[in-house]
PDB file of C-alpha atoms in Angstrom:
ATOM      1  CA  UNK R  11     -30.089  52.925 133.431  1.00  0.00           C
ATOM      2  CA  UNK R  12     -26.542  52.496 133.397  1.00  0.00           C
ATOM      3  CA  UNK R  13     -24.609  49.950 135.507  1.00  0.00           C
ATOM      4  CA  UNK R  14     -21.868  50.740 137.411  1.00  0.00           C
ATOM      5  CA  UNK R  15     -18.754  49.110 139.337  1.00  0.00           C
ATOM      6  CA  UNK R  16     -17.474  49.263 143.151  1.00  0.00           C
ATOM      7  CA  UNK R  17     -13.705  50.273 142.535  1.00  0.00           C
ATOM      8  CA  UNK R  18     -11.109  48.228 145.354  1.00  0.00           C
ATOM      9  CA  UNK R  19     -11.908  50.913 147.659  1.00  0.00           C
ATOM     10  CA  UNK R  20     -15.397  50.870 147.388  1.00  0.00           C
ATOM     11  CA  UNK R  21     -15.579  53.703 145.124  1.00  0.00           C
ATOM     12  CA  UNK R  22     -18.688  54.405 142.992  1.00  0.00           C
ATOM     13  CA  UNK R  23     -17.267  54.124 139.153  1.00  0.00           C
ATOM     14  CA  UNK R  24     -19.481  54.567 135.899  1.00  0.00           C
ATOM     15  CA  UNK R  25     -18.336  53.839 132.364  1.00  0.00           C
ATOM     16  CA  UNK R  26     -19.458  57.407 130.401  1.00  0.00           C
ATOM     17  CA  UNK R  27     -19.026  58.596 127.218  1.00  0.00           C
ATOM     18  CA  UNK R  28     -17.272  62.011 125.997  1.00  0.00           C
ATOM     19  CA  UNK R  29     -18.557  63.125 122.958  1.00  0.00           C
ATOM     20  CA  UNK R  30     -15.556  64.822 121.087  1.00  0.00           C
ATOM     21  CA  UNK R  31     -16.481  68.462 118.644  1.00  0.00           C
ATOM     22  CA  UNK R  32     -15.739  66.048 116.057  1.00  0.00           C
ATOM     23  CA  UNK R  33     -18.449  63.732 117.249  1.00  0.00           C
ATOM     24  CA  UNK R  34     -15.897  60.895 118.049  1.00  0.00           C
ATOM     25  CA  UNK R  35     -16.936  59.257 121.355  1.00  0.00           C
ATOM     26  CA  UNK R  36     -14.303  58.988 124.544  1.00  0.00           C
ATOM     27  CA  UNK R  37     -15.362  56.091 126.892  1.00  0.00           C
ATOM     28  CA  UNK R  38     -13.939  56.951 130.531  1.00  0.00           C
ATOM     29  CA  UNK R  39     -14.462  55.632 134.139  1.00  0.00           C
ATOM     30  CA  UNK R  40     -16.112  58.200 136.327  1.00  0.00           C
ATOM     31  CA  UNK R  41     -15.878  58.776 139.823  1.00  0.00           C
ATOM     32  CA  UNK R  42     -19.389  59.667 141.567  1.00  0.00           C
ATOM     33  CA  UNK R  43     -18.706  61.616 144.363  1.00  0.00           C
ATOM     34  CA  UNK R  44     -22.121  63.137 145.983  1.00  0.00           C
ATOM     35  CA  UNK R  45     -19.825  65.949 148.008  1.00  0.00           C
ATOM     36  CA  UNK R  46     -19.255  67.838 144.240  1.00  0.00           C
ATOM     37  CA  UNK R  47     -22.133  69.940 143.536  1.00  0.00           C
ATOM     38  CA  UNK R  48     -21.486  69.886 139.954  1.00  0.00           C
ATOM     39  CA  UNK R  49     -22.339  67.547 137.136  1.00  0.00           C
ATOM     40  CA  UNK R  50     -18.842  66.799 136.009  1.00  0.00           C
ATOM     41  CA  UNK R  51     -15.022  67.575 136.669  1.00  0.00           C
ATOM     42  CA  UNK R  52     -12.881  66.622 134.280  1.00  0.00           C
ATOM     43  CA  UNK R  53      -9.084  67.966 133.660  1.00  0.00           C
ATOM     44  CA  UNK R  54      -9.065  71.151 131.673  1.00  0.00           C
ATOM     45  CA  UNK R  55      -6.287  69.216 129.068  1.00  0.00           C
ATOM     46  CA  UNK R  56      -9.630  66.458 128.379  1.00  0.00           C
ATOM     47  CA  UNK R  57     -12.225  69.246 128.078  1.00  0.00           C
ATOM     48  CA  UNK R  58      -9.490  70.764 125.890  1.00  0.00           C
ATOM     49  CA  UNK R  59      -8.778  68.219 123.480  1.00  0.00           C
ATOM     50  CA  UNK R  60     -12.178  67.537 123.223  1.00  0.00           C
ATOM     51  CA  UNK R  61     -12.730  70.922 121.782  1.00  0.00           C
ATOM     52  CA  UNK R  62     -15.558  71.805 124.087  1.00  0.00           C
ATOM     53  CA  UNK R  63     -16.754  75.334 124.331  1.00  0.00           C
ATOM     54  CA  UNK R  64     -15.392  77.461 126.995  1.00  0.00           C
ATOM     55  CA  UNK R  65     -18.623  79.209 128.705  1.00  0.00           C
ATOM     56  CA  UNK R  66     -16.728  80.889 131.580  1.00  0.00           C
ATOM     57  CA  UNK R  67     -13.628  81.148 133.053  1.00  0.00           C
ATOM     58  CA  UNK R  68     -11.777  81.932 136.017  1.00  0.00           C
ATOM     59  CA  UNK R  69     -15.152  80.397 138.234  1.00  0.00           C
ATOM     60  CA  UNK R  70     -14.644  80.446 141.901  1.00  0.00           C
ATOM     61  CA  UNK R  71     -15.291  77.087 143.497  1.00  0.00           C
ATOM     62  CA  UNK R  72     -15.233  75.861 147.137  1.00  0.00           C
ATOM     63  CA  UNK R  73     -12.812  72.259 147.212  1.00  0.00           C
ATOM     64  CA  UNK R  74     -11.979  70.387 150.055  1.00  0.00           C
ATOM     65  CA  UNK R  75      -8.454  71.878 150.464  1.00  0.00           C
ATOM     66  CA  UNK R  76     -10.384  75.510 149.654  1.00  0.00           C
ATOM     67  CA  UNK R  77     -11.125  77.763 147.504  1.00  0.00           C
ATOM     68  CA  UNK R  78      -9.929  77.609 143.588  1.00  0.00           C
ATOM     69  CA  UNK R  79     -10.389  78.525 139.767  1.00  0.00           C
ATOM     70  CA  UNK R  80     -11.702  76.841 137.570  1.00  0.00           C
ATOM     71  CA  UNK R  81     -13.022  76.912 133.708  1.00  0.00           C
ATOM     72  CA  UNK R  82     -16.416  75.703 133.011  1.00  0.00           C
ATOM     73  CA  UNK R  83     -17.213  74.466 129.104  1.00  0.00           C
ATOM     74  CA  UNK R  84     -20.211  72.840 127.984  1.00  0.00           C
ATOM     75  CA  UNK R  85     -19.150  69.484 127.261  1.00  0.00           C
ATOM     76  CA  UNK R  86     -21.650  66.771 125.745  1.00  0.00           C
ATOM     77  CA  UNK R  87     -21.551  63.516 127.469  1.00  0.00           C
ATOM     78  CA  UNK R  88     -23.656  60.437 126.797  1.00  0.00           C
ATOM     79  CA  UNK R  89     -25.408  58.386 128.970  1.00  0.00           C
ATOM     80  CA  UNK R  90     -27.709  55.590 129.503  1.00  0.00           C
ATOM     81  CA  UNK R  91     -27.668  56.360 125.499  1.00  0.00           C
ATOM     82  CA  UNK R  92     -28.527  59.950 125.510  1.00  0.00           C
ATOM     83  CA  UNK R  93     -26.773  62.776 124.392  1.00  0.00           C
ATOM     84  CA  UNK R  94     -26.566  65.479 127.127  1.00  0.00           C
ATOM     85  CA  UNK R  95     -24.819  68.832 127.109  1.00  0.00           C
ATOM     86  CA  UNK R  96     -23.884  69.840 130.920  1.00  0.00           C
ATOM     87  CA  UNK R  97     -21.446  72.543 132.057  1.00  0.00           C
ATOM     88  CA  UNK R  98     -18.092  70.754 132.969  1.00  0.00           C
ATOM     89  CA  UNK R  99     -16.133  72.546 135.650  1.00  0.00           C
ATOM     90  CA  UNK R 100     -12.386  71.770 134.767  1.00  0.00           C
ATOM     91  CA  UNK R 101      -9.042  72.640 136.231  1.00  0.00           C
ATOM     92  CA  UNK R 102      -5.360  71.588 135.713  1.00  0.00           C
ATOM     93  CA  UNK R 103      -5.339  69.834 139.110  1.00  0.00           C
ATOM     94  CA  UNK R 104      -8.207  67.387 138.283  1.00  0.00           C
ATOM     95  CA  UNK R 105      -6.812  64.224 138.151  1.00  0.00           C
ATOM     96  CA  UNK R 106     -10.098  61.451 137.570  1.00  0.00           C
ATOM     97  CA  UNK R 107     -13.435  62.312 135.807  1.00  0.00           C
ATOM     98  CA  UNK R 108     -16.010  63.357 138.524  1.00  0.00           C
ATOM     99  CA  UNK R 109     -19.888  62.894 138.433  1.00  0.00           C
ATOM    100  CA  UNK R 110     -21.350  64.966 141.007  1.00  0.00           C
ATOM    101  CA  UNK R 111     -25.140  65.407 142.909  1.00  0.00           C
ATOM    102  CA  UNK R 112     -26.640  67.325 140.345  1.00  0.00           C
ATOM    103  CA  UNK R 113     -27.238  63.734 138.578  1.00  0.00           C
ATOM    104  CA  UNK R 114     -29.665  63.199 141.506  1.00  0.00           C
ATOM    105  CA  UNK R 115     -32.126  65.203 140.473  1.00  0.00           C
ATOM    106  CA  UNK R 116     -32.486  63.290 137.388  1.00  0.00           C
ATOM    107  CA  UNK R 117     -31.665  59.763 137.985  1.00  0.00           C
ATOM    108  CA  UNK R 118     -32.386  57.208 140.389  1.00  0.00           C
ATOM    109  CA  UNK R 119     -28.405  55.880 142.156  1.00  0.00           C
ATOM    110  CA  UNK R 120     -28.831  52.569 143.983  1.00  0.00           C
ATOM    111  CA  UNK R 121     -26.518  51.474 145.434  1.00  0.00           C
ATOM    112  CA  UNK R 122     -25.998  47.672 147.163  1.00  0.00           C
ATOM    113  CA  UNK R 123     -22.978  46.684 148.118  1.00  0.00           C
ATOM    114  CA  UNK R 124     -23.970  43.017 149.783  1.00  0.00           C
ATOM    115  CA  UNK R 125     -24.933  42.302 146.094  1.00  0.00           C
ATOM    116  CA  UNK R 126     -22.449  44.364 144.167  1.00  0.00           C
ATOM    117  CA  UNK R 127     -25.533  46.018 142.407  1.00  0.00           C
ATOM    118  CA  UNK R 128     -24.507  49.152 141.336  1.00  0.00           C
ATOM    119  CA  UNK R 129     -26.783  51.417 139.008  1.00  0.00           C
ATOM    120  CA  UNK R 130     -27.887  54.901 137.907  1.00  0.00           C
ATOM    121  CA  UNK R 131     -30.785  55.283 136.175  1.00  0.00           C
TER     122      UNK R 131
END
């Protein structure tokens, strides 16, 4: 289980870790945002430098503001300790790291903000 933090707006923010071809680790804030039906968004410069494997590219994805292409690589993020490789949709106009709902079908979110108890595990 991994704690997380209520941002000033009330966001839903968890410390991850990027872990880089060269097996360095990345620690970044995460948004989680339960309207993204993937498992992360991250900006295609990040997945980049990381030198994660491009799986496909040109994807179609439904946004907010619409439709729009993205890149998806498999990109190895650990969490709560464990090493996990996920497809990573990423695009140019991504400007925070985004968990999305697939993480729900794995992990347990509670959420509390009276108590400022903030977990996902």
């Amino acid at each position: 289980m991994i704690e997380g933090k209520f941002s000033d707006s009330n966001e839903l923010i968890f410390e991850i870790d990027f872990v880089a071809e060269d097996g360095s680790i990345i620690t970044v804030d995460a948004l989680f945002d339960t309207g993204f039906t993937g498992w992360l968004a991250v900006n295609t410069q990040d997945a980049v430098s990381l030198g994660w494997q491009l799986i496909d590219n040109d994807e179609t994805r439904l946004t907010a503001t619409g439709e729009a292409q993205f890149n998806v690589y498999a990109g190895i993020v650990s969490l709560d300790g464990q090493d996990l490789t996920i497809p990573v949709v990423a695009g140019d106009d991504i400007a925070e790291v985004l968990l999305g709902l697939p993480w729900l079908l794995t992990r347990r979110l509670v959420v509390d903000f009276p108590s400022q108890l903030l977990t996902l595990g």
